[in-house]
Every structure is written in structure tokens, then in C-alpha cells.
Amino acid sequence: MNCENVKEQLPEWLNEQLPAAERAVLDDHLAGCPDCRQELNATRQLWQRLENIPTPEMRPEVRTQFYAMLGTFKAEETARQRSRWTALVHRLLPWWKPQAALRLAYSLLLVAVGVAAGYGLQYWQMPPLAYKQQIDTLSAQVVEMRQMMMLSLLENPSATERLRAVSFTKDITDVDGRIIDALLTTLNNDPNVNVRLVTLEALVELAGDARVREGLVQALTRQESPLVQVALADVMVQLQERKSIKPLRQLLRREDTNDLVKAKLAQTIRELS
Amino acid sequence: MDNALMLKVREGDLDKMGLLFERYHRELFGFLYHMSGQPDGSEDMVQTVFYRMLKYRHTFTGEGSFRAWMYHLARNVLADFRQKHKRSAQQYDLANYAEKIAGGLAADEALHKEQELAALREALASLSPDYREVLVLSRFQELKYEEIARVLGTTEGAVKVRVHRAMQELKKFFFSIEQ
């Protein structure tokens, strides 16, 4: 053992933590080395004297102050715990460890997979969106078929079939230009008076459309049948269509117009103007 | 035992902090006093340390000892204190003892002892905080080197080296003051 080793063991020696065997070796060295002996003794003396430095007493107020602080803290804490989230976080925080994070992530993943699988299964069994699209497509096809059928039925030689065709327009929700044209053509050209009357009725339903109103006004001069003429005149009053006054006057001046119809036309003109 | 108490505090039983105060406030005061040399400041710091124990109670995991955790917090409070009183940072509060040293009658035994003690205080105060800390923790607080290593976040070997150097320094200061 040399003097360097002695210095290394100084702290344990001071604290009296040095194992007995090592202490014996140290004492051996000290016996034969006055330098070390002197140094260690000086150090030990100082170490022991340190103990003489007194620690003053605390003032008793410190205890009172501590309990006051504790009371305030507790009051603040209960106030804070009213928002339960903070309390939950405080409770959970000590449990927060990296392994726990991994486990939590794993369980969340499992839940997510479960939810995804559940949704997937539902879609697979009854996909609502595709279903709805299919229904939409089908209903659009049905409407189109009705229109087609109506248009072709209007060409049918049988007056009954043509009547049916006109009655279809009531079931067609969005009437397009083709149907209006077909109806106006029927109104002007159909050989059967009944068909023309029904067509007129159907067109009155669609009078919101400007083309329909115009077509009706133009139809006035083209009609030969007194029945249709009177019906048209009524419609003009009903729609309060002032543009019809001119064709009504033309019709009134025509020699081949029925007298009864003329009386009706005169009345209509009066009502409109 | 103390760990169990502190764990209860952490779980919301704040009254248990009262028991820990009764058990540790003197020891804590001793550490702060010997480190700062200021009795009034140390009383304030004791209060601050206990307040921080309450406030940061969830940082106590129970893995280390309560005592090590307490010293860990106390060191932070002490660092803040030093920062705040930077101008008088190294000023050990010697006002009370300076008079006694100045007084004549060196032959008087009691007075000689008093002088010696004052010299020792001054030597301790002259040490750098790092050196003073290991001496205070091992000599006054009677912590084992292993515990000191845990408080300082270093190895036991490093603590021993520091104690050795601190004692060398202390000796140097002490004898230069006494002569």
C-alpha cells in the first residue's frame, strides 16, 4: 500500500465505512508512514470538528406557516378537481410508462381493427351507398321508360291508347321539352276530340312552363272543334293569358265559327281585357 | 415508510404531508442552513421545498427513497435562491460571529473555541457549493455516499473523490484562517 491509496480511502475512513480488513491494512501503513499519519489525523480532526458547528432552531412560526400553506393548497386542489379532467390526468400520469404506452397503443389498435372489421362487414352485407345509387338509377330508368312509352303511345292509332298516353303525363314528375312538344302536337293534330280535350287538361297542369302557354295561345286558331275552342277559351280565362286576345278576335271574325262559340269568345275577350 | 406516506400524498391524501413535515423539516432546514448560511432564507426555503413536494407530487415515483427526492427538490430550490441573491451568493452569514472573533481575550478557553468554530464556518463558506454540498450531505445530514450519489445523479466513486478534494480545500482554508 502506498500513500496514493491511502488518500483514495480517505472518505470511507472518515465516515467509518471502511471494511475491517482494509482498515487494518491502512493502519499498518499509517504505523510506518508519519507523513500520512499526520495528514490523516489533521483531516480527521477537522472532520470531527465540523460536527461542532451548530444548527440553529427554526422559529415555531414556520410550522404554522406550513400548515397554513397546506390548507390553502388543499382548498385550491379541491377547486381544481371540479374539472375532473385534471384529476384524471394527475391520476393517470404516475402510471404513464413507455411500456404502458406500447400496451395502450396495442389495445387501441385492436379496437380500431375491430371497428374497421365491423364496418367492413356491414358494407359487405348491405352497402347503403351503392344500394341508394342503384335505386336512383332504377327510378331514373323507370321515368325514362314512361316518357318513351308515352311518346310512342301517342302515335298509336287507337284513341283509347292515346288517352292512356296523355294520362301518363300526370305520373311523370319532371316533364321535358320532348313531352311538351308531343302534347302540343297532339292537341293541334289529333283526329279525336276527346284525346284533344284530355291533352288540353294535361297541358293546363303544365301551364307554369312558358312554352306551354305559348303553345296554347297558338292552338286557339288551329282548332276546328267547337268543344275544344270553348275549352281553350276557358283555359285562357283561367290562366289570365292576355296574349290570347288577338287570336281570340281572329277566331271571332272567322265565318266558320259556331255562333255559340262566338258568344263564348266575346265573353272571354271581355273578361281578359 | 416515508415512501408509502409520499405515495399516499401523490394519490390525493394531502394531509399525510403534515407527517412528512414533522419528520423531515429539521433535517431539511439543517441542509439548507449549512448550504446557504442564512437562517431566515432557509426557513423560507423549507416552506418552498414542501410546497413543491405538494405541487410536483406526481413526479415522485417511489423508485428512489423519499429522502433522495427531498434533497433533489431542495437543491433546485437552493439554486433558485442563489440565483435570486446572486450578489450575496457566496456570503455566508457571519455577522453574528465576526464580533466574537474581534473581541480581545484570546486566552479565554470558551472564546478560543468560539473563534475556532467561526474559522471553520468561514472555511466551509469559502468552499465552492459543489464541495460544500458533499460535506454537508455526508457530515451533517449523514447520508451514505451511495445516497449522495443518487441525489447528485452521479456515481459513488465520483462522490468519494469529491469528498476527498473538499476536505483538502477545507483544510487549506481552515489553517490559513486560523493563523
Tab-separated table of C-alpha atoms in Angstrom:
chain	number	residue	atom	x	y	z
A	1	MET	CA	0.000	0.000	0.000
A	2	ASN	CA	1.319	3.404	-0.988
A	3	CYS	CA	0.407	6.936	0.035
A	4	GLU	CA	-1.867	7.435	-3.007
A	5	ASN	CA	-4.095	4.508	-1.968
A	6	VAL	CA	-4.399	5.981	1.480
A	7	LYS	CA	-5.781	9.208	0.091
A	8	GLU	CA	-8.302	7.303	-2.026
A	9	GLN	CA	-9.643	5.563	1.042
A	10	LEU	CA	-9.896	8.760	3.000
A	11	PRO	CA	-13.643	9.335	2.577
A	12	GLU	CA	-14.586	5.862	3.858
A	13	TRP	CA	-12.124	6.163	6.644
A	14	LEU	CA	-13.682	9.447	7.715
A	15	ASN	CA	-17.184	8.074	7.546
A	16	GLU	CA	-16.062	4.920	9.305
A	17	GLN	CA	-17.402	2.896	6.404
A	18	LEU	CA	-14.102	1.232	5.647
A	19	PRO	CA	-14.268	-2.577	5.891
A	20	ALA	CA	-12.239	-4.013	8.787
A	21	ALA	CA	-9.686	-5.793	6.556
A	22	GLU	CA	-8.890	-2.662	4.576
A	23	ARG	CA	-8.776	-0.652	7.755
A	24	ALA	CA	-6.166	-2.989	9.142
A	25	VAL	CA	-4.033	-2.537	6.015
A	26	LEU	CA	-4.427	1.223	6.327
A	27	ASP	CA	-3.477	1.234	9.992
A	28	ASP	CA	-0.438	-0.845	9.083
A	29	HIS	CA	0.641	1.746	6.577
A	30	LEU	CA	-0.014	4.593	8.991
A	31	ALA	CA	2.205	2.990	11.601
A	32	GLY	CA	5.149	3.129	9.227
A	33	CYS	CA	4.440	6.437	7.442
A	34	PRO	CA	4.470	9.556	9.634
A	35	ASP	CA	3.530	11.830	6.692
A	36	CYS	CA	0.300	10.027	6.036
A	37	ARG	CA	-0.398	9.742	9.717
A	38	GLN	CA	-0.101	13.462	10.171
A	39	GLU	CA	-2.238	14.253	7.155
A	40	LEU	CA	-4.987	11.820	8.083
A	41	ASN	CA	-5.071	12.963	11.658
A	42	ALA	CA	-5.405	16.575	10.616
A	43	THR	CA	-8.195	15.688	8.272
A	44	ARG	CA	-9.961	13.579	10.846
A	45	GLN	CA	-9.715	16.311	13.425
A	46	LEU	CA	-11.255	18.775	11.058
A	47	TRP	CA	-13.957	16.298	10.120
A	48	GLN	CA	-14.828	15.784	13.744
A	49	ARG	CA	-14.799	19.481	14.479
A	50	LEU	CA	-17.304	20.079	11.707
A	51	GLU	CA	-19.838	18.434	13.949
A	52	ASN	CA	-19.448	21.284	16.416
A	53	ILE	CA	-20.978	23.755	14.012
A	54	PRO	CA	-24.450	24.075	15.499
A	55	THR	CA	-27.663	24.159	13.533
A	56	PRO	CA	-29.993	26.869	14.872
A	57	GLU	CA	-33.582	26.071	15.743
A	58	MET	CA	-36.291	27.088	13.356
A	59	ARG	CA	-38.782	29.630	14.566
A	60	PRO	CA	-42.068	27.973	15.591
A	61	GLU	CA	-43.928	30.171	13.089
A	62	VAL	CA	-42.525	28.016	10.304
A	63	ARG	CA	-44.728	25.129	11.397
A	64	THR	CA	-47.816	27.366	11.500
A	65	GLN	CA	-46.936	28.736	8.100
A	66	PHE	CA	-46.514	25.231	6.715
A	67	TYR	CA	-49.974	24.111	7.881
A	68	ALA	CA	-51.489	27.335	6.522
A	69	MET	CA	-49.837	26.642	3.178
A	70	LEU	CA	-51.071	23.038	3.232
A	71	GLY	CA	-54.618	24.238	3.928
A	72	THR	CA	-54.525	26.727	1.064
A	73	PHE	CA	-53.085	24.134	-1.253
A	74	LYS	CA	-55.811	21.637	-0.368
A	75	ALA	CA	-58.519	24.239	-0.978
A	76	GLU	CA	-57.024	25.087	-4.357
A	77	GLU	CA	-56.742	21.424	-5.163
A	78	THR	CA	-60.401	20.659	-4.452
A	79	ALA	CA	-61.362	23.678	-6.558
A	80	ARG	CA	-59.200	22.357	-9.342
A	81	GLN	CA	-60.602	18.865	-9.079
A	82	ARG	CA	-64.005	20.153	-10.029
A	83	SER	CA	-62.777	19.980	-13.536
A	84	ARG	CA	-62.475	16.253	-13.490
A	85	TRP	CA	-60.118	16.014	-16.395
A	86	THR	CA	-57.167	17.417	-14.500
A	87	ALA	CA	-57.764	14.969	-11.708
A	88	LEU	CA	-57.887	12.133	-14.169
A	89	VAL	CA	-54.668	13.238	-15.812
A	90	HIS	CA	-52.983	13.556	-12.403
A	91	ARG	CA	-54.131	10.095	-11.530
A	92	LEU	CA	-53.007	8.643	-14.822
A	93	LEU	CA	-49.680	10.473	-15.024
A	94	PRO	CA	-47.824	8.280	-12.493
A	95	TRP	CA	-48.948	5.215	-14.458
A	96	TRP	CA	-47.558	6.608	-17.621
A	97	LYS	CA	-44.584	4.484	-18.627
A	98	PRO	CA	-43.190	3.680	-22.065
A	99	GLN	CA	-44.298	0.054	-21.765
A	100	ALA	CA	-47.769	1.211	-20.823
A	101	ALA	CA	-47.783	3.468	-23.891
A	102	LEU	CA	-46.969	0.488	-26.065
A	103	ARG	CA	-49.677	-1.583	-24.454
A	104	LEU	CA	-52.180	1.240	-24.788
A	105	ALA	CA	-51.282	1.706	-28.430
A	106	TYR	CA	-51.681	-2.015	-28.997
A	107	SER	CA	-55.119	-2.141	-27.391
A	108	LEU	CA	-56.252	0.949	-29.294
A	109	LEU	CA	-55.053	-0.704	-32.475
A	110	LEU	CA	-57.074	-3.826	-31.652
A	111	VAL	CA	-60.191	-1.749	-31.031
A	112	ALA	CA	-59.620	0.135	-34.281
A	113	VAL	CA	-59.224	-3.121	-36.189
A	114	GLY	CA	-62.433	-4.424	-34.592
A	115	VAL	CA	-64.384	-1.316	-35.523
A	116	ALA	CA	-62.985	-1.367	-39.041
A	117	ALA	CA	-63.888	-5.038	-39.422
A	118	GLY	CA	-67.397	-4.373	-38.150
A	119	TYR	CA	-67.937	-1.557	-40.599
A	120	GLY	CA	-66.404	-3.586	-43.403
A	121	LEU	CA	-68.787	-6.457	-42.693
A	122	GLN	CA	-71.770	-4.120	-42.680
A	123	TYR	CA	-70.758	-2.624	-46.018
A	124	TRP	CA	-70.152	-6.034	-47.419
A	125	GLN	CA	-73.585	-7.266	-46.402
A	126	MET	CA	-75.602	-4.162	-47.272
A	127	PRO	CA	-73.663	-1.345	-48.841
A	128	PRO	CA	-76.070	1.608	-48.285
A	129	LEU	CA	-74.452	3.984	-50.700
A	130	ALA	CA	-74.271	1.554	-53.613
A	131	TYR	CA	-77.827	0.498	-52.781
A	132	LYS	CA	-79.091	4.043	-52.934
A	133	GLN	CA	-77.256	4.666	-56.175
A	134	GLN	CA	-78.813	1.579	-57.639
A	135	ILE	CA	-82.307	2.711	-56.624
A	136	ASP	CA	-81.679	6.154	-58.071
A	137	THR	CA	-80.528	4.656	-61.339
A	138	LEU	CA	-83.510	2.340	-61.459
A	139	SER	CA	-86.055	5.095	-60.764
A	140	ALA	CA	-84.406	7.307	-63.376
A	141	GLN	CA	-84.710	4.418	-65.818
A	142	VAL	CA	-88.377	3.946	-64.942
A	143	VAL	CA	-89.114	7.645	-65.566
A	144	GLU	CA	-87.316	7.475	-68.875
A	145	MET	CA	-89.250	4.356	-69.841
A	146	ARG	CA	-92.532	6.066	-69.002
A	147	GLN	CA	-91.604	9.001	-71.193
A	148	MET	CA	-90.655	6.686	-74.040
A	149	MET	CA	-93.837	4.694	-73.627
A	150	MET	CA	-95.945	7.854	-73.521
A	151	LEU	CA	-94.319	9.230	-76.648
A	152	SER	CA	-94.802	6.011	-78.549
A	153	LEU	CA	-98.350	5.519	-77.285
A	154	LEU	CA	-99.261	8.990	-78.595
A	155	GLU	CA	-98.527	7.626	-82.117
A	156	ASN	CA	-100.859	4.699	-81.527
A	157	PRO	CA	-103.818	4.529	-83.955
A	158	SER	CA	-106.203	3.613	-81.148
A	159	ALA	CA	-107.761	6.690	-79.467
A	160	THR	CA	-108.008	4.758	-76.164
A	161	GLU	CA	-104.279	4.110	-76.190
A	162	ARG	CA	-103.596	7.760	-76.928
A	163	LEU	CA	-105.823	8.758	-73.995
A	164	ARG	CA	-103.785	6.463	-71.757
A	165	ALA	CA	-100.611	8.039	-73.055
A	166	VAL	CA	-101.812	11.524	-72.149
A	167	SER	CA	-102.864	10.366	-68.684
A	168	PHE	CA	-99.259	9.153	-68.144
A	169	THR	CA	-98.037	12.728	-68.004
A	170	LYS	CA	-99.584	13.043	-64.547
A	171	ASP	CA	-97.120	10.393	-63.294
A	172	ILE	CA	-94.093	11.942	-64.937
A	173	THR	CA	-92.509	14.260	-62.372
A	174	ASP	CA	-90.053	16.215	-64.487
A	175	VAL	CA	-91.597	16.851	-67.872
A	176	ASP	CA	-89.050	17.772	-70.507
A	177	GLY	CA	-89.312	19.603	-73.862
A	178	ARG	CA	-89.952	16.445	-75.831
A	179	ILE	CA	-93.109	15.655	-73.914
A	180	ILE	CA	-94.449	19.226	-74.127
A	181	ASP	CA	-93.860	19.185	-77.880
A	182	ALA	CA	-95.596	15.820	-78.205
A	183	LEU	CA	-98.581	17.026	-76.173
A	184	LEU	CA	-98.913	20.270	-78.170
A	185	THR	CA	-98.718	18.310	-81.410
A	186	THR	CA	-101.440	16.013	-80.144
A	187	LEU	CA	-103.552	18.994	-79.125
A	188	ASN	CA	-103.311	20.503	-82.597
A	189	ASN	CA	-103.374	17.410	-84.773
A	190	ASP	CA	-105.108	14.521	-83.043
A	191	PRO	CA	-108.170	13.457	-85.011
A	192	ASN	CA	-110.102	12.526	-81.868
A	193	VAL	CA	-111.825	15.377	-79.993
A	194	ASN	CA	-111.715	13.521	-76.665
A	195	VAL	CA	-107.996	12.972	-76.940
A	196	ARG	CA	-107.510	16.668	-77.672
A	197	LEU	CA	-109.630	17.670	-74.659
A	198	VAL	CA	-107.698	15.377	-72.308
A	199	THR	CA	-104.452	16.678	-73.772
A	200	LEU	CA	-105.609	20.212	-73.081
A	201	GLU	CA	-106.329	19.257	-69.481
A	202	ALA	CA	-102.878	17.731	-69.168
A	203	LEU	CA	-101.270	20.847	-70.642
A	204	VAL	CA	-103.123	23.141	-68.232
A	205	GLU	CA	-101.380	21.236	-65.422
A	206	LEU	CA	-98.069	22.204	-67.008
A	207	ALA	CA	-99.065	25.858	-67.645
A	208	GLY	CA	-96.207	27.025	-65.403
A	209	ASP	CA	-93.893	26.473	-68.385
A	210	ALA	CA	-93.757	29.455	-70.824
A	211	ARG	CA	-93.628	27.163	-73.856
A	212	VAL	CA	-96.867	25.507	-72.801
A	213	ARG	CA	-98.680	28.860	-72.506
A	214	GLU	CA	-97.386	29.983	-75.892
A	215	GLY	CA	-98.392	26.702	-77.476
A	216	LEU	CA	-101.879	27.003	-76.003
A	217	VAL	CA	-102.306	30.538	-77.387
A	218	GLN	CA	-101.181	29.373	-80.828
A	219	ALA	CA	-103.504	26.391	-80.642
A	220	LEU	CA	-106.550	28.724	-80.490
A	221	THR	CA	-106.588	29.475	-84.198
A	222	ARG	CA	-105.861	25.897	-85.244
A	223	GLN	CA	-108.809	24.283	-83.531
A	224	GLU	CA	-111.865	23.353	-85.598
A	225	SER	CA	-113.925	21.650	-82.903
A	226	PRO	CA	-116.293	23.979	-81.020
A	227	LEU	CA	-115.801	21.900	-77.862
A	228	VAL	CA	-112.065	22.363	-77.907
A	229	GLN	CA	-112.417	26.033	-78.806
A	230	VAL	CA	-114.685	26.676	-75.816
A	231	ALA	CA	-112.398	24.637	-73.535
A	232	LEU	CA	-109.404	26.650	-74.741
A	233	ALA	CA	-111.242	29.904	-74.158
A	234	ASP	CA	-111.963	28.783	-70.582
A	235	VAL	CA	-108.332	27.903	-70.094
A	236	MET	CA	-107.304	31.375	-71.275
A	237	VAL	CA	-109.533	32.953	-68.673
A	238	GLN	CA	-108.245	30.537	-66.076
A	239	LEU	CA	-104.625	31.397	-66.895
A	240	GLN	CA	-105.439	35.078	-67.445
A	241	GLU	CA	-103.405	34.888	-70.640
A	242	ARG	CA	-103.715	38.359	-72.221
A	243	LYS	CA	-101.665	37.381	-75.264
A	244	SER	CA	-104.624	35.218	-76.304
A	245	ILE	CA	-106.888	38.228	-77.025
A	246	LYS	CA	-105.540	38.667	-80.567
A	247	PRO	CA	-106.044	35.036	-81.680
A	248	LEU	CA	-109.427	35.033	-79.916
A	249	ARG	CA	-110.500	38.030	-82.008
A	250	GLN	CA	-109.265	36.279	-85.181
A	251	LEU	CA	-111.336	33.266	-84.246
A	252	LEU	CA	-114.351	35.505	-83.579
A	253	ARG	CA	-114.078	37.073	-87.030
A	254	ARG	CA	-113.918	33.721	-88.800
A	255	GLU	CA	-117.109	32.838	-90.652
A	256	ASP	CA	-116.949	29.112	-89.955
A	257	THR	CA	-117.003	29.607	-86.193
A	258	ASN	CA	-120.021	28.322	-84.408
A	259	ASP	CA	-122.393	31.062	-83.105
A	260	LEU	CA	-122.467	29.657	-79.610
A	261	VAL	CA	-118.706	29.612	-79.654
A	262	LYS	CA	-118.644	33.223	-80.877
A	263	ALA	CA	-120.773	34.311	-77.909
A	264	LYS	CA	-118.370	32.445	-75.613
A	265	LEU	CA	-115.347	34.030	-77.301
A	266	ALA	CA	-116.792	37.530	-76.985
A	267	GLN	CA	-117.378	36.955	-73.297
A	268	THR	CA	-113.826	35.607	-72.856
A	269	ILE	CA	-112.355	38.660	-74.595
A	270	ARG	CA	-114.330	40.917	-72.299
A	271	GLU	CA	-113.127	39.037	-69.251
A	272	LEU	CA	-109.491	39.211	-70.345
A	273	SER	CA	-109.359	42.862	-71.413
B	1	MET	CA	-42.444	4.046	5.367
B	2	ASP	CA	-41.743	7.562	4.097
B	3	ASN	CA	-42.151	6.344	0.558
B	4	ALA	CA	-45.565	4.936	1.448
B	5	LEU	CA	-46.572	8.265	3.006
B	6	MET	CA	-45.450	10.204	-0.032
B	7	LEU	CA	-47.255	7.800	-2.357
B	8	LYS	CA	-50.432	8.463	-0.375
B	9	VAL	CA	-49.868	12.192	-0.802
B	10	ARG	CA	-49.468	11.617	-4.512
B	11	GLU	CA	-52.774	9.798	-4.626
B	12	GLY	CA	-54.508	12.808	-3.090
B	13	ASP	CA	-54.219	12.273	0.677
B	14	LEU	CA	-52.554	15.652	1.135
B	15	ASP	CA	-52.819	15.583	4.944
B	16	LYS	CA	-50.066	12.972	5.018
B	17	MET	CA	-47.686	15.752	4.042
B	18	GLY	CA	-48.071	17.006	7.618
B	19	LEU	CA	-46.439	13.812	8.914
B	20	LEU	CA	-43.588	14.158	6.455
B	21	PHE	CA	-43.126	17.776	7.530
B	22	GLU	CA	-42.875	16.788	11.183
B	23	ARG	CA	-40.355	14.126	10.364
B	24	TYR	CA	-38.119	15.998	7.961
B	25	HIS	CA	-38.329	19.736	8.405
B	26	ARG	CA	-35.406	19.914	10.836
B	27	GLU	CA	-33.140	17.815	8.657
B	28	LEU	CA	-34.102	19.827	5.604
B	29	PHE	CA	-33.548	23.085	7.432
B	30	GLY	CA	-30.111	21.856	8.512
B	31	PHE	CA	-29.124	21.134	4.929
B	32	LEU	CA	-30.392	24.481	3.633
B	33	TYR	CA	-28.823	26.353	6.536
B	34	HIS	CA	-25.391	24.808	6.154
B	35	MET	CA	-25.548	25.342	2.413
B	36	SER	CA	-26.694	28.950	2.470
B	37	GLY	CA	-25.625	30.093	5.938
B	38	GLN	CA	-28.801	32.139	6.172
B	39	PRO	CA	-31.327	31.078	8.819
B	40	ASP	CA	-34.191	33.290	7.573
B	41	GLY	CA	-33.677	32.377	3.955
B	42	SER	CA	-33.514	28.704	4.941
B	43	GLU	CA	-36.842	28.888	6.719
B	44	ASP	CA	-38.396	30.299	3.568
B	45	MET	CA	-36.746	27.606	1.511
B	46	VAL	CA	-38.084	24.849	3.786
B	47	GLN	CA	-41.542	26.200	3.028
B	48	THR	CA	-40.814	26.287	-0.700
B	49	VAL	CA	-39.495	22.728	-0.741
B	50	PHE	CA	-42.626	21.409	0.954
B	51	TYR	CA	-44.803	23.430	-1.388
B	52	ARG	CA	-43.009	21.931	-4.381
B	53	MET	CA	-43.426	18.442	-2.926
B	54	LEU	CA	-47.180	19.041	-2.989
B	55	LYS	CA	-47.230	20.669	-6.368
B	56	TYR	CA	-44.990	18.131	-8.100
B	57	ARG	CA	-46.115	15.147	-6.037
B	58	HIS	CA	-46.853	13.125	-9.176
B	59	THR	CA	-43.118	13.194	-10.055
B	60	PHE	CA	-42.420	11.017	-7.017
B	61	THR	CA	-42.369	7.520	-8.440
B	62	GLY	CA	-41.458	5.615	-5.294
B	63	GLU	CA	-38.475	4.040	-7.019
B	64	GLY	CA	-35.867	6.072	-5.144
B	65	SER	CA	-36.125	6.991	-1.470
B	66	PHE	CA	-38.261	9.889	-0.292
B	67	ARG	CA	-35.190	11.435	1.259
B	68	ALA	CA	-33.267	11.456	-2.017
B	69	TRP	CA	-36.252	13.056	-3.737
B	70	MET	CA	-36.481	15.689	-0.992
B	71	TYR	CA	-32.819	16.609	-1.389
B	72	HIS	CA	-33.235	16.696	-5.126
B	73	LEU	CA	-36.017	19.288	-4.780
B	74	ALA	CA	-34.080	21.147	-2.074
B	75	ARG	CA	-31.073	21.527	-4.354
B	76	ASN	CA	-33.259	23.082	-7.033
B	77	VAL	CA	-34.763	25.493	-4.508
B	78	LEU	CA	-31.277	26.331	-3.307
B	79	ALA	CA	-30.132	27.009	-6.865
B	80	ASP	CA	-33.093	29.372	-7.352
B	81	PHE	CA	-32.249	31.057	-4.061
B	82	ARG	CA	-28.648	31.563	-5.099
B	83	GLN	CA	-29.770	32.946	-8.448
B	84	LYS	CA	-32.048	35.428	-6.708
B	85	HIS	CA	-29.423	36.555	-4.225
B	86	LYS	CA	-26.552	36.445	-6.621
B	87	ARG	CA	-24.769	39.488	-5.228
B	88	SER	CA	-24.545	37.938	-1.783
B	89	ALA	CA	-24.336	34.398	-3.151
B	90	GLN	CA	-21.083	33.387	-1.547
B	91	GLN	CA	-21.740	35.428	1.552
B	92	TYR	CA	-22.034	33.137	4.445
B	93	ASP	CA	-23.922	34.939	7.172
B	94	LEU	CA	-21.084	35.638	9.519
B	95	ALA	CA	-22.230	38.909	11.016
B	96	ASN	CA	-23.038	37.291	14.361
B	97	TYR	CA	-19.658	35.691	14.692
B	98	ALA	CA	-17.464	38.435	13.335
B	99	GLU	CA	-17.941	40.422	16.560
B	100	LYS	CA	-16.928	37.499	18.689
B	101	ILE	CA	-13.740	36.982	16.723
B	102	ALA	CA	-12.940	40.656	17.018
B	103	GLY	CA	-13.274	40.561	20.832
B	104	GLY	CA	-9.934	40.515	22.728
B	105	LEU	CA	-9.479	37.876	25.448
B	106	ALA	CA	-7.979	35.116	23.270
B	107	ALA	CA	-6.731	33.345	26.345
B	108	ASP	CA	-10.261	32.523	27.415
B	109	GLU	CA	-10.963	28.876	26.593
B	110	ALA	CA	-14.596	29.346	25.561
B	111	LEU	CA	-13.724	32.221	23.357
B	112	HIS	CA	-10.963	30.263	21.717
B	113	LYS	CA	-13.419	27.539	20.873
B	114	GLU	CA	-15.784	30.150	19.542
B	115	GLN	CA	-13.062	31.533	17.324
B	116	GLU	CA	-12.133	28.123	16.074
B	117	LEU	CA	-15.737	27.444	15.197
B	118	ALA	CA	-16.017	30.746	13.384
B	119	ALA	CA	-12.919	29.881	11.384
B	120	LEU	CA	-14.430	26.528	10.499
B	121	ARG	CA	-17.653	28.168	9.377
B	122	GLU	CA	-15.768	30.580	7.259
B	123	ALA	CA	-13.680	27.820	5.727
B	124	LEU	CA	-16.847	25.896	4.908
B	125	ALA	CA	-18.419	29.006	3.430
B	126	SER	CA	-15.353	29.572	1.267
B	127	LEU	CA	-15.732	26.193	-0.388
B	128	SER	CA	-17.418	26.038	-3.783
B	129	PRO	CA	-21.050	24.904	-3.483
B	130	ASP	CA	-20.193	21.544	-5.080
B	131	TYR	CA	-17.602	20.774	-2.392
B	132	ARG	CA	-19.688	22.212	0.420
B	133	GLU	CA	-22.624	20.098	-0.698
B	134	VAL	CA	-20.899	16.732	-0.374
B	135	LEU	CA	-19.511	17.677	3.031
B	136	VAL	CA	-22.876	18.888	4.319
B	137	LEU	CA	-24.680	15.833	2.991
B	138	SER	CA	-22.199	13.337	4.405
B	139	ARG	CA	-21.182	15.077	7.635
B	140	PHE	CA	-24.293	16.915	8.772
B	141	GLN	CA	-27.085	15.039	7.038
B	142	GLU	CA	-25.295	11.719	7.468
B	143	LEU	CA	-26.188	10.411	4.080
B	144	LYS	CA	-24.250	7.416	2.792
B	145	TYR	CA	-22.060	8.022	-0.273
B	146	GLU	CA	-24.381	5.829	-2.242
B	147	GLU	CA	-27.344	8.037	-1.313
B	148	ILE	CA	-25.404	11.199	-2.080
B	149	ALA	CA	-24.551	9.764	-5.487
B	150	ARG	CA	-28.283	9.246	-6.141
B	151	VAL	CA	-29.163	12.789	-5.036
B	152	LEU	CA	-26.457	14.315	-7.204
B	153	GLY	CA	-27.100	11.970	-10.089
B	154	THR	CA	-23.526	10.681	-10.182
B	155	THR	CA	-21.523	7.610	-9.152
B	156	GLU	CA	-20.366	6.653	-5.701
B	157	GLY	CA	-16.773	6.815	-6.873
B	158	ALA	CA	-17.183	10.397	-8.047
B	159	VAL	CA	-18.680	11.329	-4.670
B	160	LYS	CA	-15.672	9.873	-2.840
B	161	VAL	CA	-13.254	11.812	-4.998
B	162	ARG	CA	-15.240	14.973	-4.375
B	163	VAL	CA	-15.313	14.428	-0.595
B	164	HIS	CA	-11.568	13.928	-0.614
B	165	ARG	CA	-10.923	17.122	-2.571
B	166	ALA	CA	-13.429	19.047	-0.474
B	167	MET	CA	-11.614	18.029	2.702
B	168	GLN	CA	-8.273	19.106	1.207
B	169	GLU	CA	-9.738	22.500	0.355
B	170	LEU	CA	-11.369	22.850	3.743
B	171	LYS	CA	-8.113	22.094	5.484
B	172	LYS	CA	-6.299	24.672	3.382
B	173	PHE	CA	-8.860	27.401	4.149
B	174	PHE	CA	-9.169	26.498	7.811
B	175	PHE	CA	-5.495	26.660	8.608
B	176	SER	CA	-4.984	29.842	6.641
B	177	ILE	CA	-7.832	31.476	8.615
B	178	GLU	CA	-6.639	30.231	11.992
B	179	GLN	CA	-3.154	31.563	11.541
